[in-house]
Short mmCIF file of C-alpha atoms in Angstrom, two decimals:
data_model
loop_
_atom_site.label_atom_id
_atom_site.label_comp_id
_atom_site.label_asym_id
_atom_site.label_seq_id
_atom_site.Cartn_x
_atom_site.Cartn_y
_atom_site.Cartn_z
CA UNK Z 1 67.30 46.73 174.92
CA UNK Z 2 66.52 45.09 171.61
CA UNK Z 3 64.74 48.11 170.15
CA UNK Z 4 67.70 50.45 170.03
CA UNK Z 5 70.03 50.31 167.09
CA UNK Z 6 73.33 49.67 168.78
CA UNK Z 7 76.90 49.95 167.51
CA UNK Z 8 78.79 46.81 168.42
CA UNK Z 9 82.48 46.43 169.19
CA UNK Z 10 84.78 43.70 170.45
CA UNK Z 11 88.31 43.53 171.82
CA UNK Z 12 91.19 41.08 171.58
CA UNK Z 13 93.78 41.53 174.33
CA UNK Z 14 96.97 39.77 173.28
CA UNK Z 15 99.74 38.55 175.56
CA UNK Z 16 101.03 35.49 177.43
CA UNK Z 17 101.60 37.72 180.45
CA UNK Z 18 97.84 38.29 180.82
CA UNK Z 19 97.16 34.54 180.85
CA UNK Z 20 100.00 33.54 183.17
CA UNK Z 21 98.89 35.92 185.89
CA UNK Z 22 102.04 38.03 185.59
CA UNK Z 23 100.12 41.11 184.47
CA UNK Z 24 96.64 42.24 185.38
CA UNK Z 25 95.17 43.81 182.26
CA UNK Z 26 93.87 47.37 182.50
CA UNK Z 27 93.21 48.12 178.82
CA UNK Z 28 89.97 46.12 178.73
CA UNK Z 29 88.50 48.21 181.51
CA UNK Z 30 89.78 51.40 179.86
CA UNK Z 31 88.27 50.53 176.47
CA UNK Z 32 84.97 49.43 178.04
CA UNK Z 33 84.41 52.79 179.70
CA UNK Z 34 85.64 54.70 176.65
CA UNK Z 35 83.18 52.94 174.36
CA UNK Z 36 80.30 53.32 176.80
CA UNK Z 37 80.71 57.10 176.83
CA UNK Z 38 80.56 57.02 173.03
CA UNK Z 39 77.37 54.96 172.86
CA UNK Z 40 79.21 51.92 171.51
CA UNK Z 41 78.54 48.48 173.06
CA UNK Z 42 81.49 46.28 173.88
CA UNK Z 43 79.91 42.88 173.19
CA UNK Z 44 82.80 40.52 173.82
CA UNK Z 45 86.45 40.46 174.83
CA UNK Z 46 88.92 37.69 174.21
CA UNK Z 47 92.29 37.39 175.87
CA UNK Z 48 94.63 35.25 173.77
CA UNK Z 49 98.28 34.27 173.96
CA UNK Z 50 101.17 35.36 171.72
CA UNK Z 51 100.19 32.70 169.20
CA UNK Z 52 99.38 33.47 165.58
CA UNK Z 53 96.61 30.90 165.17
CA UNK Z 54 94.88 32.12 168.33
CA UNK Z 55 95.08 35.76 167.26
CA UNK Z 56 93.85 35.01 163.73
CA UNK Z 57 90.85 33.06 164.98
CA UNK Z 58 89.81 35.65 167.54
CA UNK Z 59 90.17 38.59 165.14
CA UNK Z 60 88.36 36.87 162.29
CA UNK Z 61 85.49 35.68 164.51
CA UNK Z 62 84.97 39.10 165.98
CA UNK Z 63 85.51 41.38 162.99
CA UNK Z 64 82.79 39.53 161.09
CA UNK Z 65 80.13 40.40 163.64
CA UNK Z 66 81.15 43.72 165.10
CA UNK Z 67 81.42 47.17 163.64
CA UNK Z 68 84.79 47.63 165.35
CA UNK Z 69 87.45 45.34 166.77
CA UNK Z 70 90.22 46.71 168.98
CA UNK Z 71 93.39 44.80 169.78
CA UNK Z 72 96.00 45.53 172.45
CA UNK Z 73 99.53 44.18 172.74
CA UNK Z 74 102.26 42.55 170.72
CA UNK Z 75 103.36 45.41 168.46
CA UNK Z 76 106.75 46.10 170.04
CA UNK Z 77 110.28 45.35 168.79
CA UNK Z 78 110.94 41.93 170.36
CA UNK Z 79 110.55 38.38 169.04
CA UNK Z 80 107.36 37.82 171.05
CA UNK Z 81 105.63 40.76 169.32
CA UNK Z 82 103.74 38.94 166.57
CA UNK Z 83 100.49 40.87 166.36
CA UNK Z 84 101.19 42.74 163.09
CA UNK Z 85 102.12 39.50 161.32
CA UNK Z 86 99.07 37.76 162.78
CA UNK Z 87 96.69 40.51 161.63
CA UNK Z 88 98.17 40.32 158.12
CA UNK Z 89 97.57 36.56 158.24
CA UNK Z 90 93.98 37.05 159.46
CA UNK Z 91 93.26 39.25 156.44
CA UNK Z 92 95.36 37.18 154.01
CA UNK Z 93 97.55 40.22 153.29
CA UNK Z 94 101.27 40.77 152.83
CA UNK Z 95 103.18 42.64 155.50
CA UNK Z 96 106.09 44.87 154.58
CA UNK Z 97 108.23 47.59 156.05
CA UNK Z 98 106.43 50.82 155.34
CA UNK Z 99 108.28 54.02 154.46
CA UNK Z 100 105.98 56.32 156.39
CA UNK Z 101 106.33 54.16 159.48
CA UNK Z 102 110.12 54.04 159.10
CA UNK Z 103 110.15 57.84 158.80
CA UNK Z 104 108.19 58.20 162.04
CA UNK Z 105 110.53 55.86 163.90
CA UNK Z 106 113.61 57.55 162.38
CA UNK Z 107 112.34 60.89 163.65
CA UNK Z 108 111.84 59.58 167.18
CA UNK Z 109 115.21 57.87 167.42
CA UNK Z 110 117.02 60.83 165.82
CA UNK Z 111 115.53 63.08 168.48
CA UNK Z 112 116.70 60.66 171.19
CA UNK Z 113 120.16 60.43 169.62
CA UNK Z 114 119.70 56.70 169.14
CA UNK Z 115 120.01 54.35 166.22
CA UNK Z 116 117.12 52.86 164.25
CA UNK Z 117 118.29 49.28 164.66
CA UNK Z 118 116.92 46.24 162.86
CA UNK Z 119 114.78 45.34 165.89
CA UNK Z 120 113.30 48.80 165.98
CA UNK Z 121 112.59 48.67 162.25
CA UNK Z 122 110.39 45.63 162.96
CA UNK Z 123 107.89 48.13 164.33
CA UNK Z 124 107.57 49.65 160.84
CA UNK Z 125 106.24 46.40 159.41
CA UNK Z 126 102.57 47.09 158.61
CA UNK Z 127 100.05 44.95 156.69
CA UNK Z 128 99.38 46.24 153.18
CA UNK Z 129 96.68 48.89 152.94
CA UNK Z 130 96.51 49.72 156.63
CA UNK Z 131 96.38 53.28 157.96
CA UNK Z 132 98.75 54.20 160.77
CA UNK Z 133 97.65 55.10 164.30
CA UNK Z 134 99.80 57.77 165.91
CA UNK Z 135 101.68 57.04 169.11
CA UNK Z 136 102.63 60.30 170.80
CA UNK Z 137 104.20 58.44 173.72
CA UNK Z 138 106.92 56.38 172.10
CA UNK Z 139 106.62 56.77 168.34
CA UNK Z 140 106.00 53.22 167.13
CA UNK Z 141 102.63 53.37 165.36
CA UNK Z 142 99.58 51.14 165.56
CA UNK Z 143 97.41 50.63 162.52
CA UNK Z 144 93.82 50.31 161.31
CA UNK Z 145 92.89 47.67 158.77
CA UNK Z 146 89.24 47.84 157.69
CA UNK Z 147 87.37 47.69 161.01
CA UNK Z 148 90.28 46.39 163.12
CA UNK Z 149 92.27 48.83 165.28
CA UNK Z 150 95.66 47.42 166.29
CA UNK Z 151 97.13 49.15 169.31
CA UNK Z 152 99.88 48.81 171.91
CA UNK Z 153 99.58 46.89 175.18
CA UNK Z 154 101.42 49.40 177.36
CA UNK Z 155 98.48 51.18 179.03
CA UNK Z 156 99.73 54.74 178.52
CA UNK Z 157 100.29 54.10 174.81
CA UNK Z 158 96.98 52.24 174.43
CA UNK Z 159 95.14 55.21 175.93
CA UNK Z 160 97.06 57.65 173.73
CA UNK Z 161 96.18 55.67 170.61
CA UNK Z 162 92.51 55.75 171.61
CA UNK Z 163 92.69 59.55 171.49
CA UNK Z 164 94.16 59.33 168.02
CA UNK Z 165 91.41 57.07 166.63
CA UNK Z 166 88.60 58.87 168.44
CA UNK Z 167 87.44 60.82 165.32
CA UNK Z 168 87.07 57.52 163.43
CA UNK Z 169 84.56 56.02 165.86
CA UNK Z 170 80.88 56.54 165.11
CA UNK Z 171 78.80 57.60 168.09
CA UNK Z 172 75.78 55.54 169.09
CA UNK Z 173 72.85 56.38 171.28
CA UNK Z 174 74.60 57.08 174.53
CA UNK Z 175 73.18 55.15 177.42
CA UNK Z 176 72.75 56.92 180.69
CA UNK Z 177 72.81 55.01 183.91
CA UNK Z 178 71.69 55.40 187.47
CA UNK Z 179 72.99 53.42 190.42
CA UNK Z 180 71.03 52.77 193.60
CA UNK Z 181 72.91 51.32 196.57
CA UNK Z 182 71.45 49.70 199.64
CA UNK Z 183 72.72 47.70 202.59
CA UNK Z 184 70.59 44.67 201.76
CA UNK Z 185 71.02 41.29 200.11
CA UNK Z 186 70.07 41.33 196.45
CA UNK Z 187 67.77 38.37 197.00
CA UNK Z 188 65.53 40.62 199.15
CA UNK Z 189 64.57 42.73 196.14
CA UNK Z 190 65.00 40.15 193.38
CA UNK Z 191 61.30 39.69 192.69
CA UNK Z 192 60.65 43.42 192.57
CA UNK Z 193 63.58 43.95 190.21
CA UNK Z 194 62.39 41.18 187.93
CA UNK Z 195 58.96 42.81 187.70
CA UNK Z 196 60.52 46.20 186.88
CA UNK Z 197 62.68 44.61 184.19
CA UNK Z 198 59.60 42.87 182.73
CA UNK Z 199 57.79 46.23 182.62
CA UNK Z 200 60.80 47.90 180.95
CA UNK Z 201 62.37 45.54 178.44
CA UNK Z 202 63.99 48.58 176.78
CA UNK Z 203 66.23 49.10 179.83
CA UNK Z 204 69.03 46.97 181.26
CA UNK Z 205 68.68 46.45 184.99
CA UNK Z 206 71.68 44.84 186.69
CA UNK Z 207 72.08 43.83 190.30
CA UNK Z 208 75.60 43.65 191.77
CA UNK Z 209 76.42 42.54 195.28
CA UNK Z 210 79.56 44.08 196.73
CA UNK Z 211 81.09 46.10 199.50
CA UNK Z 212 79.79 49.55 200.31
CA UNK Z 213 80.45 52.13 202.98
CA UNK Z 214 77.88 53.13 205.58
CA UNK Z 215 78.67 55.36 208.57
CA UNK Z 216 82.38 54.87 207.70
CA UNK Z 217 82.07 51.10 208.02
CA UNK Z 218 82.59 48.67 205.18
CA UNK Z 219 79.49 46.53 204.89
CA UNK Z 220 77.97 44.19 202.33
CA UNK Z 221 75.32 45.65 200.09
CA UNK Z 222 73.98 45.71 196.60
CA UNK Z 223 74.23 48.16 193.71
CA UNK Z 224 71.40 48.20 191.22
CA UNK Z 225 72.39 49.76 187.92
CA UNK Z 226 69.78 50.80 185.36
CA UNK Z 227 70.99 51.69 181.88
CA UNK Z 228 68.97 53.29 179.12
CA UNK Z 229 68.87 56.29 176.81
CA UNK Z 230 66.47 58.55 178.71
CA UNK Z 231 67.58 60.00 182.01
CA UNK Z 232 64.03 60.89 183.12
CA UNK Z 233 62.87 57.29 182.73
CA UNK Z 234 65.91 56.08 184.66
CA UNK Z 235 65.17 58.44 187.52
CA UNK Z 236 61.58 57.26 187.78
CA UNK Z 237 62.78 53.68 187.89
CA UNK Z 238 65.50 54.56 190.40
CA UNK Z 239 62.81 55.80 192.79
CA UNK Z 240 60.99 52.48 192.45
CA UNK Z 241 64.18 50.56 193.18
CA UNK Z 242 64.83 52.76 196.20
CA UNK Z 243 61.29 51.98 197.38
CA UNK Z 244 62.02 48.26 197.02
CA UNK Z 245 65.09 48.70 199.17
CA UNK Z 246 63.27 50.78 201.79
CA UNK Z 247 60.57 48.11 202.01
CA UNK Z 248 63.24 45.72 203.32
CA UNK Z 249 64.75 48.20 205.73
CA UNK Z 250 67.50 49.87 203.75
CA UNK Z 251 68.27 53.58 203.51
CA UNK Z 252 69.30 53.86 199.83
CA UNK K 1 107.35 25.05 174.64
CA UNK K 2 105.85 22.53 172.25
CA UNK K 3 107.61 19.53 173.76
CA UNK K 4 105.98 19.58 177.16
CA UNK K 5 102.64 17.93 177.60
CA UNK K 6 100.56 20.79 178.88
CA UNK K 7 97.17 20.84 180.59
CA UNK K 8 94.98 23.45 178.93
CA UNK K 9 92.23 25.53 180.51
CA UNK K 10 90.02 28.43 179.48
CA UNK K 11 87.77 30.92 181.25
CA UNK K 12 84.48 32.60 180.47
CA UNK K 13 83.86 35.72 182.59
CA UNK K 14 80.16 36.57 182.40
CA UNK K 15 78.58 39.95 183.07
CA UNK K 16 77.37 43.14 181.40
CA UNK K 17 79.14 45.11 184.13
CA UNK K 18 82.54 43.91 182.89
CA UNK K 19 81.81 45.09 179.35
CA UNK K 20 80.26 48.45 180.24
CA UNK K 21 83.29 49.51 182.26
CA UNK K 22 81.34 49.58 185.52
CA UNK K 23 83.41 46.80 187.06
CA UNK K 24 87.06 45.94 186.55
CA UNK K 25 87.31 42.17 186.64
CA UNK K 26 89.72 40.61 189.12
CA UNK K 27 88.76 36.92 188.79
CA UNK K 28 90.63 36.46 185.51
CA UNK K 29 93.87 37.56 187.11
CA UNK K 30 93.15 35.41 190.16
CA UNK K 31 92.47 32.29 188.10
CA UNK K 32 95.48 32.91 185.85
CA UNK K 33 97.90 32.90 188.78
CA UNK K 34 96.11 29.98 190.46
CA UNK K 35 96.39 27.81 187.37
CA UNK K 36 100.03 28.76 186.76
CA UNK K 37 101.02 27.54 190.21
CA UNK K 38 99.30 24.24 189.39
CA UNK K 39 101.07 23.75 186.07
CA UNK K 40 97.89 24.36 184.09
CA UNK K 41 97.98 26.73 181.10
CA UNK K 42 95.22 29.29 180.75
CA UNK K 43 94.98 29.39 176.94
CA UNK K 44 92.12 31.83 176.40
CA UNK K 45 89.64 34.00 178.27
CA UNK K 46 86.39 35.34 176.94
CA UNK K 47 84.35 38.06 178.58
CA UNK K 48 80.72 37.85 177.50
CA UNK K 49 77.51 39.65 178.41
CA UNK K 50 74.50 38.33 180.33
CA UNK K 51 73.16 36.80 177.12
CA UNK K 52 72.34 33.12 176.75
CA UNK K 53 73.50 32.76 173.14
CA UNK K 54 76.83 34.42 173.94
CA UNK K 55 77.42 32.22 176.99
CA UNK K 56 76.47 29.04 175.12
CA UNK K 57 78.81 29.79 172.23
CA UNK K 58 81.77 30.66 174.43
CA UNK K 59 81.36 27.65 176.70
CA UNK K 60 80.86 25.20 173.84
CA UNK K 61 83.82 26.54 171.84
CA UNK K 62 86.13 26.36 174.82
CA UNK K 63 85.06 23.12 176.48
CA UNK K 64 85.71 21.23 173.26
CA UNK K 65 89.37 22.19 173.21
CA UNK K 66 90.42 22.57 176.81
CA UNK K 67 90.69 20.11 179.66
CA UNK K 68 88.96 22.59 181.95
CA UNK K 69 86.68 25.59 181.50
CA UNK K 70 85.97 27.94 184.40
CA UNK K 71 83.13 30.44 184.40
CA UNK K 72 82.55 33.37 186.75
CA UNK K 73 79.38 35.34 187.32
CA UNK K 74 75.65 35.16 186.86
CA UNK K 75 74.66 32.54 189.45
CA UNK K 76 72.92 34.83 191.94
CA UNK K 77 69.22 35.26 192.75
CA UNK K 78 68.25 38.10 190.41
CA UNK K 79 66.69 38.13 186.94
CA UNK K 80 70.03 38.98 185.28
CA UNK K 81 71.63 35.80 186.67
CA UNK K 82 71.21 33.47 183.71
CA UNK K 83 74.40 31.43 183.79
CA UNK K 84 72.93 28.17 185.14
CA UNK K 85 70.21 28.19 182.48
CA UNK K 86 72.76 29.00 179.80
CA UNK K 87 75.09 26.18 180.83
CA UNK K 88 72.16 23.75 180.73
CA UNK K 89 71.39 25.01 177.24
CA UNK K 90 75.03 24.64 176.18
CA UNK K 91 74.94 20.97 177.19
CA UNK K 92 71.37 20.37 175.98
CA UNK K 93 70.32 19.40 179.49
CA UNK K 94 67.30 20.09 181.66
CA UNK K 95 67.67 22.35 184.65
CA UNK K 96 65.65 21.74 187.80
CA UNK K 97 65.58 22.75 191.43
CA UNK K 98 67.83 20.31 193.22
CA UNK K 99 67.03 19.00 196.68
CA UNK K 100 70.60 19.02 197.92
CA UNK K 101 71.04 22.61 196.77
CA UNK K 102 67.76 23.64 198.42
CA UNK K 103 68.92 21.97 201.64
CA UNK K 104 72.17 23.95 201.59
CA UNK K 105 70.35 27.24 201.03
CA UNK K 106 67.74 26.38 203.68
CA UNK K 107 70.53 25.78 206.18
CA UNK K 108 72.17 29.14 205.44
CA UNK K 109 68.95 31.15 205.62
CA UNK K 110 67.76 29.30 208.75
CA UNK K 111 71.02 30.25 210.44
CA UNK K 112 70.53 33.87 209.40
CA UNK K 113 66.91 33.80 210.58
CA UNK K 114 65.76 34.62 207.07
CA UNK K 115 63.31 33.09 204.68
CA UNK K 116 64.16 30.93 201.67
CA UNK K 117 62.16 33.03 199.22
CA UNK K 118 61.34 32.13 195.62
CA UNK K 119 64.20 34.33 194.37
CA UNK K 120 66.66 32.61 196.65
CA UNK K 121 65.39 29.19 195.54
CA UNK K 122 66.45 30.18 192.01
CA UNK K 123 69.99 29.56 193.20
CA UNK K 124 69.12 25.88 193.74
CA UNK K 125 68.38 25.39 190.03
CA UNK K 126 71.18 23.17 188.74
CA UNK K 127 71.56 21.44 185.36
CA UNK K 128 70.89 17.70 185.52
CA UNK K 129 73.86 15.58 186.48
CA UNK K 130 76.06 18.39 187.78
CA UNK K 131 78.04 18.16 191.01
CA UNK K 132 77.79 21.06 193.43
CA UNK K 133 80.67 23.38 194.31
CA UNK K 134 80.64 24.53 197.93
CA UNK K 135 80.38 28.20 198.77
CA UNK K 136 81.55 28.77 202.33
CA UNK K 137 81.04 32.53 202.00
CA UNK K 138 77.35 32.84 201.24
CA UNK K 139 75.93 29.35 200.75
CA UNK K 140 74.63 29.41 197.19
CA UNK K 141 76.57 26.67 195.38
CA UNK K 142 78.32 26.61 192.06
CA UNK K 143 78.46 23.43 190.03
CA UNK K 144 80.67 21.25 187.84
CA UNK K 145 79.29 19.73 184.66
CA UNK K 146 81.78 17.47 182.88
CA UNK K 147 84.81 19.74 182.46
CA UNK K 148 83.02 23.03 183.10
CA UNK K 149 83.29 24.68 186.53
CA UNK K 150 80.55 27.26 187.10
CA UNK K 151 81.40 29.73 189.84
CA UNK K 152 80.31 33.05 191.33
CA UNK K 153 81.44 36.46 190.11
CA UNK K 154 81.86 38.05 193.54
CA UNK K 155 85.66 37.80 193.97
CA UNK K 156 85.63 36.48 197.54
CA UNK K 157 83.20 33.72 196.59
CA UNK K 158 85.04 32.93 193.35
CA UNK K 159 88.27 32.48 195.30
CA UNK K 160 86.52 30.34 197.92
CA UNK K 161 85.06 28.10 195.24
CA UNK K 162 88.53 27.64 193.73
CA UNK K 163 89.65 26.20 197.08
CA UNK K 164 86.72 23.80 196.96
CA UNK K 165 87.50 22.49 193.47
CA UNK K 166 91.26 22.40 193.99
CA UNK K 167 91.38 18.60 194.55
CA UNK K 168 89.63 18.05 191.20
CA UNK K 169 92.30 19.83 189.15
CA UNK K 170 95.09 17.71 187.72
CA UNK K 171 98.56 19.15 188.18
CA UNK K 172 100.75 19.73 185.14
CA UNK K 173 104.46 20.28 184.89
CA UNK K 174 104.83 23.42 186.90
CA UNK K 175 106.70 26.14 185.08
CA UNK K 176 109.22 28.13 186.98
CA UNK K 177 110.03 31.64 185.94
CA UNK K 178 112.80 34.16 186.37
CA UNK K 179 112.47 37.89 185.81
CA UNK K 180 115.35 40.18 184.88
CA UNK K 181 114.73 43.93 185.06
CA UNK K 182 116.82 46.66 183.52
CA UNK K 183 116.49 50.40 182.94
CA UNK K 184 116.76 50.06 179.16
CA UNK K 185 114.46 50.05 176.16
CA UNK K 186 113.47 46.56 175.08
CA UNK K 187 114.57 47.34 171.54
CA UNK K 188 118.16 47.56 172.79
CA UNK K 189 118.27 43.85 173.61
CA UNK K 190 115.68 42.59 171.11
CA UNK K 191 118.19 40.87 168.83
CA UNK K 192 119.95 39.16 171.71
CA UNK K 193 116.64 37.94 173.14
CA UNK K 194 115.54 36.60 169.79
CA UNK K 195 118.78 34.60 169.51
CA UNK K 196 118.31 33.18 173.03
CA UNK K 197 114.72 32.22 172.20
CA UNK K 198 115.90 30.52 168.98
CA UNK K 199 118.48 28.54 170.99
CA UNK K 200 115.85 27.54 173.57
CA UNK K 201 112.55 26.80 171.84
CA UNK K 202 111.54 24.81 174.95
CA UNK K 203 111.35 28.03 176.99
CA UNK K 204 109.04 31.02 176.75
CA UNK K 205 110.91 34.31 176.79
CA UNK K 206 108.75 37.40 177.15
CA UNK K 207 109.80 41.04 177.10
CA UNK K 208 107.60 43.59 178.87
CA UNK K 209 108.23 47.32 178.94
CA UNK K 210 106.92 49.06 182.02
CA UNK K 211 107.72 51.21 185.01
CA UNK K 212 110.36 50.16 187.50
CA UNK K 213 112.00 51.68 190.52
CA UNK K 214 115.67 52.63 190.65
CA UNK K 215 117.22 54.63 193.47
CA UNK K 216 113.65 55.34 194.67
CA UNK K 217 112.75 56.95 191.35
CA UNK K 218 110.10 55.61 188.99
CA UNK K 219 111.72 55.12 185.59
CA UNK K 220 110.91 53.29 182.38
CA UNK K 221 112.49 49.90 181.96
CA UNK K 222 111.92 46.40 180.74
CA UNK K 223 111.19 43.10 182.46
CA UNK K 224 112.31 39.96 180.69
CA UNK K 225 110.47 36.89 181.94
CA UNK K 226 111.72 33.40 181.13
CA UNK K 227 109.40 30.48 181.86
CA UNK K 228 110.26 26.82 181.78
CA UNK K 229 110.26 23.68 183.92
CA UNK K 230 113.91 23.65 185.05
CA UNK K 231 115.11 26.33 187.42
CA UNK K 232 118.80 25.71 186.68
CA UNK K 233 118.30 26.30 182.96
CA UNK K 234 116.35 29.47 183.71
CA UNK K 235 119.12 30.80 185.89
CA UNK K 236 121.74 30.21 183.21
CA UNK K 237 119.58 32.06 180.72
CA UNK K 238 118.90 34.84 183.22
CA UNK K 239 122.64 35.50 183.44
CA UNK K 240 122.79 35.79 179.65
CA UNK K 241 119.89 38.25 179.64
CA UNK K 242 121.59 40.26 182.39
CA UNK K 243 124.73 40.34 180.23
CA UNK K 244 122.67 41.66 177.31
CA UNK K 245 121.37 44.42 179.56
CA UNK K 246 124.82 45.28 180.93
CA UNK K 247 126.16 45.51 177.38
CA UNK K 248 123.80 48.46 176.81
CA UNK K 249 124.62 50.13 180.11
CA UNK K 250 122.00 48.76 182.51
CA UNK K 251 122.57 47.43 186.02
CA UNK K 252 120.08 44.55 186.11
#
């Protein structure tokens, strides 16, 4: 799909719990779908630990070659929340307690009848020059620094912050996709698919073996996914893929 | 946990479908838990697209600084399966059809009464000098090249290949962990946790807000996870964390 001007994005998911197997990340999948519907390509994701050097390297690598970088995790009130400091370090900026962020937190804790303790004030520490990202779930803000969007790891808050930054994200050419499923092995249509891909270098044709349902039974099959900007072209190709599948006995 | 000699590993999950949001990866989570039980630290994961340059960069970055690198995806029979070629390129090696791999595939397709077509033979292309990884699910092998383990993306096959390579993985000091849950906000115990972490730099103390169940109701709470080699030390610390939670009204 080299001909289309694409908008590129990357993600850094931060947290020891993702690398130890304690937590199965969901934010990557959420962001991937969210960007796809906006015509933005997620080009790479890195999962790194709660380690400043690791965060700095990942963010600096990725912000240099993507229009947007999104991070998740590590912006809470506890000692293991080091993302804000690490982002400041990545940009070579100071990080200080910001009045507008303190005011937001104060408002939330006042409403809850709780105290804005020192730990909670940690969440108002924001690298110099960043804009805040609203958090309508629990108050503590994320922030945007140049092209880097720093957001929470808790899935409900991550999703809420995406809504807040939505107006800031440029839309690309939205890719449509069609999926053709058949109860075959992908190797049975591999040559046909390769020829179709060669004829249509502007499209992305993927072949994914997996489980599917047929007559209420779970059987092995393959899903062929074709992605491209023009739905009519995709539908023509989908018919050809279905023909490939029928030629080897499937009922796609 | 700087004092312990740790065995470091990384993962490269390969596939456009993971970055478009079509597929939610499960192999990362699987590998993370598998390594943890073997005392091996997963230090970083990268998710990259079906793109040779991206695969080469990720594999070369990570194999230089980890004892092991594991890849998933892109070793099937279709045109979008470019992992074997990309690994050969990363190492600057030739890739050829290997007799032992052809023999394995021939055996599987003979048994199924099917033909070893040209597309299927693609799966016998292995970089020079690699050892094969058995695939007891569908035949087509993975391979090991130096410290890089190249495995399938289909979760059942990925898991099966892990069993095959298990004897090759050195065991590290296995970390135990204890988890203490309480129906509190993590900010309420943040200062206490920070002090415990400062007293025990040899342990990793993580604080994770999330949903928990209490009296059959789903409520917000926090899980504190302490990881370290000695169970007795963890249990002492767990009592201290429970005390922190009780001091703010929880019943951990």
